[in-house]
Short mmCIF file of C-alpha atoms in Angstrom, two decimals:
data_model
loop_
_atom_site.label_atom_id
_atom_site.label_comp_id
_atom_site.label_asym_id
_atom_site.label_seq_id
_atom_site.Cartn_x
_atom_site.Cartn_y
_atom_site.Cartn_z
CA MET A 1 -2.78 -26.64 7.24
CA LYS A 2 -6.43 -26.08 6.50
CA ASP A 3 -7.69 -24.25 3.43
CA TYR A 4 -8.45 -20.56 3.46
CA TRP A 5 -12.08 -19.46 3.38
CA GLN A 6 -13.81 -19.14 0.04
CA PRO A 7 -12.83 -15.56 -1.04
CA TYR A 8 -16.34 -14.24 -1.77
CA LEU A 9 -17.70 -15.57 1.53
CA ALA A 10 -14.73 -14.04 3.36
CA GLY A 11 -15.50 -10.77 1.57
CA VAL A 12 -19.11 -10.85 2.76
CA ALA A 13 -17.92 -11.56 6.32
CA LEU A 14 -15.52 -8.64 6.06
CA GLY A 15 -18.23 -6.31 4.74
CA VAL A 16 -20.70 -7.29 7.48
CA LEU A 17 -18.01 -6.77 10.12
CA LEU A 18 -17.16 -3.32 8.73
CA PHE A 19 -20.81 -2.39 8.72
CA PHE A 20 -21.15 -3.32 12.40
CA SER A 21 -18.07 -1.26 13.18
CA PHE A 22 -19.84 1.74 11.63
CA LEU A 23 -23.19 0.94 13.21
CA ILE A 24 -21.81 0.47 16.72
CA CYS A 25 -18.87 2.87 16.94
CA GLY A 26 -19.35 5.18 13.94
CA LYS A 27 -15.83 4.42 12.77
CA GLY A 28 -14.26 2.00 10.36
CA VAL A 29 -11.18 -0.13 10.79
CA GLY A 30 -7.62 0.96 10.07
CA GLY A 31 -4.22 -0.66 10.19
CA SER A 32 -1.54 1.97 9.81
CA SER A 33 -2.39 4.21 12.79
CA PHE A 34 -1.40 1.43 15.16
CA PHE A 35 2.15 1.40 13.81
CA ALA A 36 2.43 5.19 13.48
CA ARG A 37 1.34 5.70 17.08
CA LEU A 38 3.42 2.87 18.49
CA MET A 39 6.55 4.21 16.78
CA ALA A 40 5.76 7.78 17.88
CA TYR A 41 5.36 6.50 21.44
CA LEU A 42 8.70 4.68 21.33
CA ALA A 43 10.50 7.64 19.73
CA HIS A 44 8.98 9.90 22.40
CA THR A 45 10.76 7.94 25.14
CA VAL A 46 14.09 8.92 23.53
CA ALA A 47 13.41 12.40 22.11
CA PRO A 48 10.29 13.80 23.79
CA SER A 49 10.66 17.45 22.76
CA HIS A 50 11.29 16.59 19.13
CA LEU A 51 8.05 14.58 18.91
CA GLU A 52 5.99 17.12 20.85
CA ASN A 53 7.10 19.96 18.57
CA SER A 54 6.70 17.94 15.38
CA ALA A 55 4.08 19.41 13.05
CA TYR A 56 2.62 15.96 12.40
CA PHE A 57 3.19 13.94 15.56
CA GLY A 58 2.68 16.84 17.97
CA ARG A 59 -1.08 16.30 18.05
CA TYR A 60 -0.55 12.74 19.35
CA PHE A 61 0.93 14.27 22.51
CA ALA A 62 -1.07 17.53 22.78
CA GLY A 63 -2.10 18.30 26.38
CA GLY A 64 -0.08 15.39 27.78
CA LYS A 65 -2.08 12.76 25.90
CA ASN A 66 -0.82 9.21 25.57
CA PRO A 67 -0.69 8.40 21.83
CA LEU A 68 -1.52 4.76 22.51
CA ASN A 69 -4.83 5.56 24.22
CA TYR A 70 -6.60 5.74 20.88
CA TRP A 71 -9.43 3.77 19.26
CA LEU A 72 -7.40 2.47 16.31
CA VAL A 73 -4.57 1.36 18.61
CA TYR A 74 -6.99 -0.80 20.62
CA LEU A 75 -8.38 -2.06 17.33
CA GLY A 76 -4.84 -2.94 16.18
CA CYS A 77 -4.26 -5.00 19.35
CA GLY A 78 -7.50 -6.87 18.65
CA THR A 79 -6.47 -7.44 15.02
CA PHE A 80 -3.20 -8.98 16.16
CA LEU A 81 -5.00 -11.31 18.57
CA GLY A 82 -7.67 -12.23 16.00
CA GLY A 83 -5.11 -13.06 13.33
CA LEU A 84 -3.14 -15.12 15.86
CA ALA A 85 -6.28 -17.00 16.94
CA SER A 86 -7.20 -17.77 13.34
CA ALA A 87 -3.67 -18.97 12.57
CA PHE A 88 -3.77 -21.33 15.57
CA ILE A 89 -7.27 -22.62 14.89
CA HIS A 90 -6.48 -23.31 11.22
CA ASP A 91 -3.10 -24.82 12.09
CA ARG A 92 -1.16 -22.22 10.12
CA PHE A 93 0.99 -20.78 12.91
CA ARG A 94 4.68 -21.10 12.09
CA ILE A 95 7.74 -18.88 12.03
CA THR A 96 8.88 -18.57 8.44
CA ILE A 97 9.96 -16.11 5.75
CA ASP A 98 7.30 -16.08 3.04
CA LYS A 99 8.84 -15.42 -0.36
CA GLY A 100 9.12 -16.44 -4.00
CA ARG A 101 11.31 -19.40 -4.95
CA ARG A 102 14.20 -17.49 -6.50
CA ILE A 103 14.95 -14.82 -3.91
CA SER A 104 17.24 -15.42 -0.91
CA PRO A 105 15.83 -14.92 2.61
CA GLY A 106 18.26 -12.04 3.24
CA ALA A 107 17.25 -10.17 0.09
CA ARG A 108 13.59 -10.82 0.89
CA LEU A 109 14.02 -9.20 4.32
CA ILE A 110 15.80 -6.16 2.85
CA PHE A 111 12.96 -5.66 0.35
CA ALA A 112 10.43 -6.16 3.14
CA LEU A 113 12.09 -3.37 5.16
CA ALA A 114 12.29 -1.05 2.13
CA GLY A 115 8.70 -1.79 1.18
CA GLY A 116 7.61 -1.14 4.76
CA ILE A 117 9.26 2.29 4.69
CA PHE A 118 7.40 3.15 1.46
CA VAL A 119 4.08 1.90 2.85
CA GLY A 120 4.60 3.68 6.19
CA PHE A 121 5.36 7.00 4.51
CA ALA A 122 2.48 6.62 2.04
CA SER A 123 -0.02 5.73 4.76
CA ARG A 124 0.69 9.01 6.57
CA LEU A 125 0.63 11.03 3.35
CA GLY A 126 -2.67 9.42 2.36
CA LEU A 127 -4.22 9.44 5.86
CA GLY A 128 -4.60 5.67 5.80
CA CYS A 129 -3.64 2.40 4.24
CA THR A 130 -5.56 -0.20 2.28
CA SER A 131 -7.79 -0.74 5.33
CA GLY A 132 -8.62 2.81 6.34
CA GLN A 133 -8.71 4.40 2.91
CA GLY A 134 -9.27 1.32 0.78
CA LEU A 135 -11.95 -0.65 2.61
CA VAL A 136 -13.57 2.01 4.76
CA GLY A 137 -13.38 5.09 2.53
CA ALA A 138 -14.35 3.10 -0.53
CA SER A 139 -17.45 1.59 1.08
CA MET A 140 -18.48 5.11 2.13
CA LEU A 141 -18.08 6.00 -1.59
CA SER A 142 -15.49 8.67 -0.82
CA VAL A 143 -14.00 9.95 -4.09
CA GLY A 144 -10.57 10.43 -2.49
CA SER A 145 -10.54 6.85 -1.25
CA TRP A 146 -11.34 5.46 -4.69
CA ALA A 147 -8.60 7.61 -6.24
CA PHE A 148 -6.24 6.24 -3.59
CA LEU A 149 -7.30 2.65 -4.21
CA PHE A 150 -6.82 2.78 -8.00
CA SER A 151 -3.51 4.49 -7.46
CA VAL A 152 -2.35 1.59 -5.24
CA PHE A 153 -2.91 -0.85 -8.08
CA LEU A 154 -1.25 1.54 -10.52
CA GLY A 155 1.86 1.79 -8.32
CA GLY A 156 1.93 -1.96 -7.78
CA TYR A 157 1.68 -2.87 -11.44
CA ALA A 158 4.24 -0.17 -12.31
CA VAL A 159 6.99 -1.94 -10.35
CA ALA A 160 5.73 -5.54 -10.54
CA TYR A 161 7.94 -6.32 -13.52
CA ILE A 162 11.19 -5.19 -11.89
CA MET A 163 10.25 -6.94 -8.63
CA ARG A 164 9.28 -10.25 -10.29
CA GLU A 165 12.37 -12.13 -9.02
CA GLY A 166 11.01 -11.75 -5.51
CA TRP A 167 7.67 -13.41 -6.12
CA ILE A 168 7.61 -15.80 -9.08
CA MET B 1 -30.37 4.47 16.21
CA GLY B 2 -26.78 4.33 15.09
CA PRO B 3 -23.91 4.91 15.39
CA ILE B 4 -24.75 3.68 18.89
CA ILE B 5 -21.61 4.72 20.80
CA LYS B 6 -21.57 8.20 19.27
CA LEU B 7 -25.24 8.86 20.02
CA ALA B 8 -24.75 7.58 23.57
CA GLY B 9 -21.94 10.14 24.02
CA MET B 10 -19.48 7.37 24.85
CA VAL B 11 -16.79 8.10 22.26
CA ASN B 12 -13.32 7.25 23.65
CA SER B 13 -14.85 5.72 26.78
CA PRO B 14 -13.55 2.36 28.08
CA VAL B 15 -16.61 0.72 26.48
CA ASP B 16 -15.69 2.23 23.10
CA PHE B 17 -12.11 0.99 23.45
CA PHE B 18 -13.26 -2.48 24.52
CA LEU B 19 -15.48 -2.65 21.43
CA ALA B 20 -12.46 -1.59 19.33
CA VAL B 21 -10.54 -4.63 20.61
CA CYS B 22 -13.53 -6.90 19.78
CA ILE B 23 -14.01 -5.46 16.28
CA GLY B 24 -10.26 -5.68 15.71
CA PHE B 25 -10.29 -9.32 16.82
CA PHE B 26 -12.91 -10.27 14.23
CA PHE B 27 -11.15 -8.13 11.61
CA GLY B 28 -7.85 -9.96 12.18
CA PHE B 29 -9.63 -13.31 12.30
CA VAL B 30 -11.41 -12.75 8.98
CA LEU B 31 -8.29 -11.41 7.25
CA GLU B 32 -6.18 -14.37 8.33
CA SER B 33 -8.92 -16.86 7.48
CA ALA B 34 -9.23 -15.34 4.01
CA GLY B 35 -5.47 -15.64 3.45
CA LEU B 36 -4.69 -11.94 3.52
CA ALA B 37 -1.95 -12.46 6.08
CA ASN B 38 -0.04 -14.39 3.41
CA CYS B 39 2.24 -12.07 1.45
CA ARG B 40 2.42 -14.47 -1.50
CA LYS B 41 -1.32 -14.00 -1.92
CA ILE B 42 -0.94 -10.23 -1.76
CA ALA B 43 1.90 -10.22 -4.30
CA GLY B 44 -0.09 -12.70 -6.42
CA VAL B 45 -2.47 -9.90 -7.36
CA PHE B 46 0.32 -8.12 -9.21
CA TYR B 47 1.38 -11.23 -11.18
CA PHE B 48 -2.15 -12.62 -11.72
CA TYR B 49 -1.39 -15.98 -10.10
CA ASP B 50 -3.75 -15.39 -7.17
CA VAL B 51 -6.37 -12.64 -7.07
CA THR B 52 -7.92 -13.65 -3.72
CA VAL B 53 -7.13 -10.23 -2.23
CA VAL B 54 -9.10 -8.42 -4.93
CA LYS B 55 -12.07 -10.78 -4.55
CA VAL B 56 -12.17 -10.44 -0.76
CA MET B 57 -11.59 -6.70 -0.73
CA PHE B 58 -14.13 -5.70 -3.35
CA THR B 59 -16.77 -8.13 -2.06
CA GLY B 60 -16.21 -6.56 1.37
CA ILE B 61 -16.52 -3.04 0.00
CA VAL B 62 -19.74 -3.80 -1.91
CA THR B 63 -21.31 -5.70 1.01
CA CYS B 64 -20.53 -2.93 3.48
CA MET B 65 -21.65 -0.24 1.04
CA LEU B 66 -25.04 -1.92 0.47
CA LEU B 67 -25.59 -2.42 4.20
CA LEU B 68 -24.64 1.21 4.93
CA TYR B 69 -26.98 2.71 2.38
CA ALA B 70 -29.82 0.28 3.15
CA SER B 71 -29.55 1.01 6.87
CA SER B 72 -29.46 4.73 6.16
CA ALA B 73 -32.57 4.47 3.96
CA LEU B 74 -34.35 2.55 6.75
CA GLY B 75 -33.34 5.22 9.26
CA VAL B 76 -31.23 2.80 11.30
CA LEU B 77 -27.92 4.59 10.79
CA ASP B 78 -27.16 8.30 10.49
CA LEU B 79 -24.43 8.46 7.82
CA SER B 80 -23.68 12.13 8.58
CA LEU B 81 -22.22 11.05 11.94
CA ILE B 82 -19.79 8.62 10.37
CA PHE B 83 -16.15 9.48 9.94
CA VAL B 84 -14.97 9.82 6.34
CA PRO B 85 -11.41 10.88 5.62
CA ASP B 86 -11.16 14.37 4.07
CA THR B 87 -10.50 14.44 0.35
CA PHE B 88 -7.06 15.56 -0.78
CA ILE B 89 -6.99 14.11 -4.28
CA TYR B 90 -3.37 14.88 -5.23
CA SER B 91 -1.89 13.62 -1.96
CA TYR B 92 -4.05 10.51 -2.09
CA VAL B 93 -3.08 9.66 -5.66
CA LEU B 94 0.60 10.12 -4.82
CA ALA B 95 0.23 8.22 -1.53
CA GLY B 96 -1.60 5.36 -3.24
CA PHE B 97 1.11 5.09 -5.87
CA ILE B 98 3.92 4.98 -3.29
CA LEU B 99 1.94 2.48 -1.20
CA GLY B 100 1.46 0.25 -4.24
CA VAL B 101 5.21 0.32 -4.93
CA GLY B 102 5.94 -0.54 -1.29
CA MET B 103 3.33 -3.30 -1.33
CA VAL B 104 5.02 -5.10 -4.22
CA MET B 105 8.45 -4.65 -2.60
CA GLY B 106 7.42 -5.76 0.86
CA GLY B 107 4.44 -7.99 0.25
CA TYR B 108 1.97 -6.37 2.68
#
């Protein structure tokens, strides 16, 4: 396994990339929309009328639109491929459960699912995750995005102590 | 000059979507290369054993911010055409808090 990039250089690369995303497409990156739209699409195959009449998800389907035909969904596919390519190139690709030393794999997966539900809900409530609100909104100096970002750290540190068995 | 796709009237065209895949590819590549696909690094922020995520994220924000405002001052990029999420302070503060809790539980 090769070393990760030097963090500050990686940060500069990330900032330059974000800037080009704005310069070329006028939009920044985002992570959570991909999952929201994919899940809405899958749920729609089972309960179409429920999704179409939903106050939130209805707009994904308005006028017979396909929720997956969306800029951030294409971006999400690219992100998956890019991460995969980097993992292969740096010899880091393996199937494993990343966790702290003291937690069992089963408990780790349960916390991962619970944490995912929290993050998924919060990303819809906050119109974005740490990518869309954090990186993009913050570099546009949006007040809401900075409030969001500080709040993420606040929430994290608030429960870090009770979750310590999972990570240290 | 920019944003190029918007000024060319090609928003949501196949070209726009192809560019989204390309930008996403580099985004994923940089994140993985920086170690942000490793949940122990993400959790490390909250226990102070590894603050890589903070270094990468805030360097990225500052770099992008400087480039945005410099390009705007030079007339290269029209910032008024760029998407910024609307501001709903109370929802964002609550959402950020819940997301932070979920991040420490799940690791991403």
